[in-house]
mmCIF file of N, CA and C in Angstrom:
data_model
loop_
_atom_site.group_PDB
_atom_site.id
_atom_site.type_symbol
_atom_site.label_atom_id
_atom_site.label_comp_id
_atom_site.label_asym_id
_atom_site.label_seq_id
_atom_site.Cartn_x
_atom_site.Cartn_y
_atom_site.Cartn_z
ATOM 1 N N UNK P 1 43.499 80.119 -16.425
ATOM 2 C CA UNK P 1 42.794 81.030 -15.539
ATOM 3 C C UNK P 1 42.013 82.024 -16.390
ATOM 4 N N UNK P 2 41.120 82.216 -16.061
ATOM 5 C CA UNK P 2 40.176 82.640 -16.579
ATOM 6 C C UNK P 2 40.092 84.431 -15.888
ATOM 7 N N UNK P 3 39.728 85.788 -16.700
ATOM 8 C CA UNK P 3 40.098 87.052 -16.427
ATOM 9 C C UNK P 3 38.887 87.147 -17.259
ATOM 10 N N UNK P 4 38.188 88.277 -16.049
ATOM 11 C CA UNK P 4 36.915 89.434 -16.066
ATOM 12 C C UNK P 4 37.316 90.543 -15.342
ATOM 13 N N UNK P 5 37.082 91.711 -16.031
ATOM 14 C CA UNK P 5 37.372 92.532 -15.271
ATOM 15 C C UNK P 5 38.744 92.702 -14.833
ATOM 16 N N UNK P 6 39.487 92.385 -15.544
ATOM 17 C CA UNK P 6 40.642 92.409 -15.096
ATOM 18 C C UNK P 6 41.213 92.229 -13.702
ATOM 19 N N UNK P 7 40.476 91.052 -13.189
ATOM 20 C CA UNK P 7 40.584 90.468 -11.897
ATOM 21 C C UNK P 7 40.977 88.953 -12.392
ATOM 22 N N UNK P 8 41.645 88.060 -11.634
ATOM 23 C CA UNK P 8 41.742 86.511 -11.775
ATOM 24 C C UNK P 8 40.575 86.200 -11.162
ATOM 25 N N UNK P 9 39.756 85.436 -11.403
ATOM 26 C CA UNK P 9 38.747 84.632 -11.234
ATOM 27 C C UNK P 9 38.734 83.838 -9.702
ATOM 28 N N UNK P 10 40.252 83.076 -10.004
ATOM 29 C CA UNK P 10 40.221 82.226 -8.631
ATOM 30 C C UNK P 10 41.410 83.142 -7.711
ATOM 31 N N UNK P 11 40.335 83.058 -6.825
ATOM 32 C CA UNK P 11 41.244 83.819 -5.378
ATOM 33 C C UNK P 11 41.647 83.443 -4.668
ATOM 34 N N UNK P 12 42.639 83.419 -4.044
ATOM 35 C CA UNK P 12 43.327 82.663 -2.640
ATOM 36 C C UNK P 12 41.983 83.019 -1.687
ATOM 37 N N UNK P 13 42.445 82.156 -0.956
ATOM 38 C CA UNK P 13 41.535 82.340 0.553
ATOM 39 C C UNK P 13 41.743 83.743 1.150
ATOM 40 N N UNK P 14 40.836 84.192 1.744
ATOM 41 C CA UNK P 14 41.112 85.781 2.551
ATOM 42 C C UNK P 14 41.730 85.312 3.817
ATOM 43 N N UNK P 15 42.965 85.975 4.467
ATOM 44 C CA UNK P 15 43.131 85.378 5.571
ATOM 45 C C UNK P 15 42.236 86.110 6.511
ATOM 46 N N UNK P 16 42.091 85.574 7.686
ATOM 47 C CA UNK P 16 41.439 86.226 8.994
ATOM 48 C C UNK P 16 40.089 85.581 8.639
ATOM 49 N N UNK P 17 39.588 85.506 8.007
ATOM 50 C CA UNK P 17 38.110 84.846 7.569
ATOM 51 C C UNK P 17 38.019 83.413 7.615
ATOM 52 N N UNK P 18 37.120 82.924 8.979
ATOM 53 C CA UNK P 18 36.860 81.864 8.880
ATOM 54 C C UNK P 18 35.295 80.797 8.497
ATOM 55 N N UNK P 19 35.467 79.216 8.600
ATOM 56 C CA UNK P 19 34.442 79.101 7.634
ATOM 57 C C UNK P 19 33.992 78.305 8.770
ATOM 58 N N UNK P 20 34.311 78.850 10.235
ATOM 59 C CA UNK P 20 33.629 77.849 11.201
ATOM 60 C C UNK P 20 33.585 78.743 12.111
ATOM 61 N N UNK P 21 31.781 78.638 12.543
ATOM 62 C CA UNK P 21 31.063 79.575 13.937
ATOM 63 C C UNK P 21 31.723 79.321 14.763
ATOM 64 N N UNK P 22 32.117 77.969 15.151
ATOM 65 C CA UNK P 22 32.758 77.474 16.679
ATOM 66 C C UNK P 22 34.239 77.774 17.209
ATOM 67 N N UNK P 23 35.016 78.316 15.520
ATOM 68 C CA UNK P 23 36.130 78.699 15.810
ATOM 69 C C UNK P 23 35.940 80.432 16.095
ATOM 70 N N UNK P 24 34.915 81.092 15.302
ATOM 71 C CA UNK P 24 34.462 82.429 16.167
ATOM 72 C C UNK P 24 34.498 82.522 16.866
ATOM 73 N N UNK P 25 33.511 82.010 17.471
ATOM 74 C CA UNK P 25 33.318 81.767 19.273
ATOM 75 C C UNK P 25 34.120 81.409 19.783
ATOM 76 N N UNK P 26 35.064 80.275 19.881
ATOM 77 C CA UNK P 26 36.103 80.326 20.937
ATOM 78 C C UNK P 26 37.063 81.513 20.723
ATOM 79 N N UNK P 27 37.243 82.235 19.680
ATOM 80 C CA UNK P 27 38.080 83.692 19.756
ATOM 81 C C UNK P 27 37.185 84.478 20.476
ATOM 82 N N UNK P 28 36.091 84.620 20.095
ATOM 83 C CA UNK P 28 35.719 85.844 20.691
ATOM 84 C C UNK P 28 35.398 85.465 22.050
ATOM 85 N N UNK P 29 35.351 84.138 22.871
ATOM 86 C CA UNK P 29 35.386 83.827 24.137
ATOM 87 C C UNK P 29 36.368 84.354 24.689
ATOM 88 N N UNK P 30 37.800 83.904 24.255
ATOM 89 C CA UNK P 30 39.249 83.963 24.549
ATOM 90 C C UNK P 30 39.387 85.561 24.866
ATOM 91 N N UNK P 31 39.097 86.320 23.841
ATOM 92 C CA UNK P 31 38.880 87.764 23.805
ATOM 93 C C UNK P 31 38.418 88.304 24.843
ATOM 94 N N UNK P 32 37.553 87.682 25.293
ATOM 95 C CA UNK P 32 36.386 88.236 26.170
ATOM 96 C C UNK P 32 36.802 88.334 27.584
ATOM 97 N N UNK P 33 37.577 86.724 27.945
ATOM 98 C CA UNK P 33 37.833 86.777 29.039
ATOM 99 C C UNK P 33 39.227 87.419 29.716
ATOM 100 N N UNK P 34 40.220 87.689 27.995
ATOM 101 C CA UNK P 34 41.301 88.155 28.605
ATOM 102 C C UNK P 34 41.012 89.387 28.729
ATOM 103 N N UNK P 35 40.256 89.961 28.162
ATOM 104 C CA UNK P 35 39.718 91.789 28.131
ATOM 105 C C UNK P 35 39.651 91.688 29.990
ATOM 106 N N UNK P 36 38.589 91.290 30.390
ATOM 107 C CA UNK P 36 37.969 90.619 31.527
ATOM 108 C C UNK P 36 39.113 90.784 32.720
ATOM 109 N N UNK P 37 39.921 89.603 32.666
ATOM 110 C CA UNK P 37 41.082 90.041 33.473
ATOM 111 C C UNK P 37 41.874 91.460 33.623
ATOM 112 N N UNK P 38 42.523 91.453 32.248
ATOM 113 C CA UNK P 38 42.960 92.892 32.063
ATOM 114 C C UNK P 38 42.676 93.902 32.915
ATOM 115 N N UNK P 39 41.289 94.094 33.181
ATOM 116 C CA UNK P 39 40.198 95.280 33.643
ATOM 117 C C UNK P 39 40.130 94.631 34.608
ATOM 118 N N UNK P 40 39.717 93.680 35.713
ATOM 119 C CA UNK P 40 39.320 93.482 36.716
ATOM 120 C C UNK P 40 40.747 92.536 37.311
ATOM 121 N N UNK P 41 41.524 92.190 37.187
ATOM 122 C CA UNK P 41 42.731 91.270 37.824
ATOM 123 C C UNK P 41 41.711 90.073 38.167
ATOM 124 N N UNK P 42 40.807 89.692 37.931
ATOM 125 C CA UNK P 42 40.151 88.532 38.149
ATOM 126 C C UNK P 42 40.168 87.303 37.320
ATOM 127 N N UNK P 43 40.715 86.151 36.972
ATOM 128 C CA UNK P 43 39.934 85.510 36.154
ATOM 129 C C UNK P 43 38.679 85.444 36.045
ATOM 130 N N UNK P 44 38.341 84.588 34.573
ATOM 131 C CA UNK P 44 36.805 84.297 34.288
ATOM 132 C C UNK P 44 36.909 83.441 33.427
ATOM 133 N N UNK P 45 35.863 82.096 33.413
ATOM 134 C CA UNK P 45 35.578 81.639 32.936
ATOM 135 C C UNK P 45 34.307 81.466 32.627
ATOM 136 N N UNK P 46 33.289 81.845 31.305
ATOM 137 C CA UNK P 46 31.959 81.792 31.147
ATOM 138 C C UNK P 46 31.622 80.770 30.924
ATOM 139 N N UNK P 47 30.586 79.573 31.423
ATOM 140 C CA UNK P 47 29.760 78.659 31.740
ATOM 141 C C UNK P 47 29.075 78.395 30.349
ATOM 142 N N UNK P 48 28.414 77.579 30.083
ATOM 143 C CA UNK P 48 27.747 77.406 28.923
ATOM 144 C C UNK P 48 26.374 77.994 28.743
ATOM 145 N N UNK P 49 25.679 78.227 30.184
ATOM 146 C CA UNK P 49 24.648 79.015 30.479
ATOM 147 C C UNK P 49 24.569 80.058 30.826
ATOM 148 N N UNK P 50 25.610 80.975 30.629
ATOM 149 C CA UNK P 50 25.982 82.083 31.323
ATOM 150 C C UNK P 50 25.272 83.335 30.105
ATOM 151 N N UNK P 51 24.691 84.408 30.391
ATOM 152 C CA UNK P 51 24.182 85.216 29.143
ATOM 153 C C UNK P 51 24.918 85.810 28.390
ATOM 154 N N UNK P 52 26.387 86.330 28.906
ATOM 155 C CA UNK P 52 27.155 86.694 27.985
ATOM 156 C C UNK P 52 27.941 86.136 26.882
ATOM 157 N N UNK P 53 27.876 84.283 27.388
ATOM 158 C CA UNK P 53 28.511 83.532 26.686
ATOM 159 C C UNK P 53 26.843 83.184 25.367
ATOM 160 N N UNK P 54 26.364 83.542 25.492
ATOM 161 C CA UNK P 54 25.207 83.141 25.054
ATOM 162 C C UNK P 54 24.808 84.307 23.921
ATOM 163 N N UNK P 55 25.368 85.033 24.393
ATOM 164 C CA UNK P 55 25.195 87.013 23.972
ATOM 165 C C UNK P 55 26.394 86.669 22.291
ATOM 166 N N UNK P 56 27.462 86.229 23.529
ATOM 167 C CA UNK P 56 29.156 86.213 22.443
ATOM 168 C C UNK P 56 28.351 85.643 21.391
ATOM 169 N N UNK P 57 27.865 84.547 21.303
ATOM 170 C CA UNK P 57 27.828 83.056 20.745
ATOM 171 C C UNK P 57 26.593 83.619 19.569
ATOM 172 N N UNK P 58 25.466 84.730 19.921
ATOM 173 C CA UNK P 58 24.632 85.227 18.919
ATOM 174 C C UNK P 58 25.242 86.146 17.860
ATOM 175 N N UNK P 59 26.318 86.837 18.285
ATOM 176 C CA UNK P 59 27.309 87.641 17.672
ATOM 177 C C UNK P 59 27.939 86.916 17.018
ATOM 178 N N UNK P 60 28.707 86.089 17.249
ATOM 179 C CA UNK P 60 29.456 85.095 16.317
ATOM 180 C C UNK P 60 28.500 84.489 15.191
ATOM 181 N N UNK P 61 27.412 84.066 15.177
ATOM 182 C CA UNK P 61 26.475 83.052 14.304
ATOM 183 C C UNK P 61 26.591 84.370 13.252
ATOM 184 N N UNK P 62 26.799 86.055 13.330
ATOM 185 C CA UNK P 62 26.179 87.216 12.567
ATOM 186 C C UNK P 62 27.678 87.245 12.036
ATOM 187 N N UNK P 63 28.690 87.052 12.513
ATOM 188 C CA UNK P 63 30.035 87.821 12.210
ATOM 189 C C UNK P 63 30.025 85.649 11.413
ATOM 190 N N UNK P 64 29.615 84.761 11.497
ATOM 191 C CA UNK P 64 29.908 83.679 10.366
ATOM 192 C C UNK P 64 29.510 84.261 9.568
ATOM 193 N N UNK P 65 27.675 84.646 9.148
ATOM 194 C CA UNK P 65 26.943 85.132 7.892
ATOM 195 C C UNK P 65 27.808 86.215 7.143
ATOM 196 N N UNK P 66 28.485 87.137 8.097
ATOM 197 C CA UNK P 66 29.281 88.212 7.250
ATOM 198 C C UNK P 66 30.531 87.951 6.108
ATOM 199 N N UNK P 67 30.917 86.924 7.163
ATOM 200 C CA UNK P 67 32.501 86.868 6.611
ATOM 201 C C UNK P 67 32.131 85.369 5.430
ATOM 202 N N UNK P 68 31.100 84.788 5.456
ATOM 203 C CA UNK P 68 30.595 83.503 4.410
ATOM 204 C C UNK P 68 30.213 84.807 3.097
ATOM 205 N N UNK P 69 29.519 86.286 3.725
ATOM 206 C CA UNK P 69 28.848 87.099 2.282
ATOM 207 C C UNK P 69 29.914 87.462 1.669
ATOM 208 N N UNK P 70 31.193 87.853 2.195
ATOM 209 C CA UNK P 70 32.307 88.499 2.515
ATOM 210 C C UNK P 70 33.169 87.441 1.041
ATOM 211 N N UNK P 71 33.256 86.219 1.738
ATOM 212 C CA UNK P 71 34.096 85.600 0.485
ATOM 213 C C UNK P 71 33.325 84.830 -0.448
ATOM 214 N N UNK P 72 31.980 84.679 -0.310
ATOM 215 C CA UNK P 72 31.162 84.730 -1.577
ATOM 216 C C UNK P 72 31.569 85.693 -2.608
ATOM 217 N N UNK P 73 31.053 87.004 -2.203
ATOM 218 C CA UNK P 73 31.189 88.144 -3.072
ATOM 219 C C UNK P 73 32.500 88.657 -3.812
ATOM 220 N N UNK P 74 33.554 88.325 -2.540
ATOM 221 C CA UNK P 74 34.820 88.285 -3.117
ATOM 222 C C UNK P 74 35.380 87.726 -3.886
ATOM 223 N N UNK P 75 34.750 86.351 -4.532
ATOM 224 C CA UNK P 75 35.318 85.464 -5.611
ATOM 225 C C UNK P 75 34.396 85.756 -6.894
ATOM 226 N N UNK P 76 33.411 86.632 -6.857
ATOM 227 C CA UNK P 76 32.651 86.962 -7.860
ATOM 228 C C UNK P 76 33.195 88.251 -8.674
ATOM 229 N N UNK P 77 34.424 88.701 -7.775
ATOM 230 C CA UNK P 77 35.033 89.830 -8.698
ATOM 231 C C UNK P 77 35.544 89.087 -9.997
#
């Protein structure tokens, strides 16, 4: 193993950080709709055309780019 900076080079995986949009999105769906109930005693299920699922789903593509800069940068310590 190789030492810079008095860091190890190779890093375990970060937990909570994932390396798939689609697994974002179905959390932050899941999230969404139990918030949803919580607050209204209603179920919900969002549609594939629905704007908020569409809204979630643009948020997620930004929170992949973060958490991909996130453990890029983190293995460069």
């Amino acid at each position: 193993m190789q030492i810079r900076n008095n860091m190890p080079v190779d890093l375990p995986e970060i937990p909570g950080i994932s390396a798939d949009p689609q697994e974002i999105l179905s959390r932050m769906l899941s999230q969404y709709e139990s918030a949803y109930f919580e607050q209204t005693g209603s179920p919900i299920t969002l549609a594939t055309g629905d704007p908020i699922r569409i809204w979630l789903y643009t948020i997620a593509l930004q929170q992949y780019l973060l958490e991909n800069q996130i453990k890029y940068y983190a293995r460069k310590i």
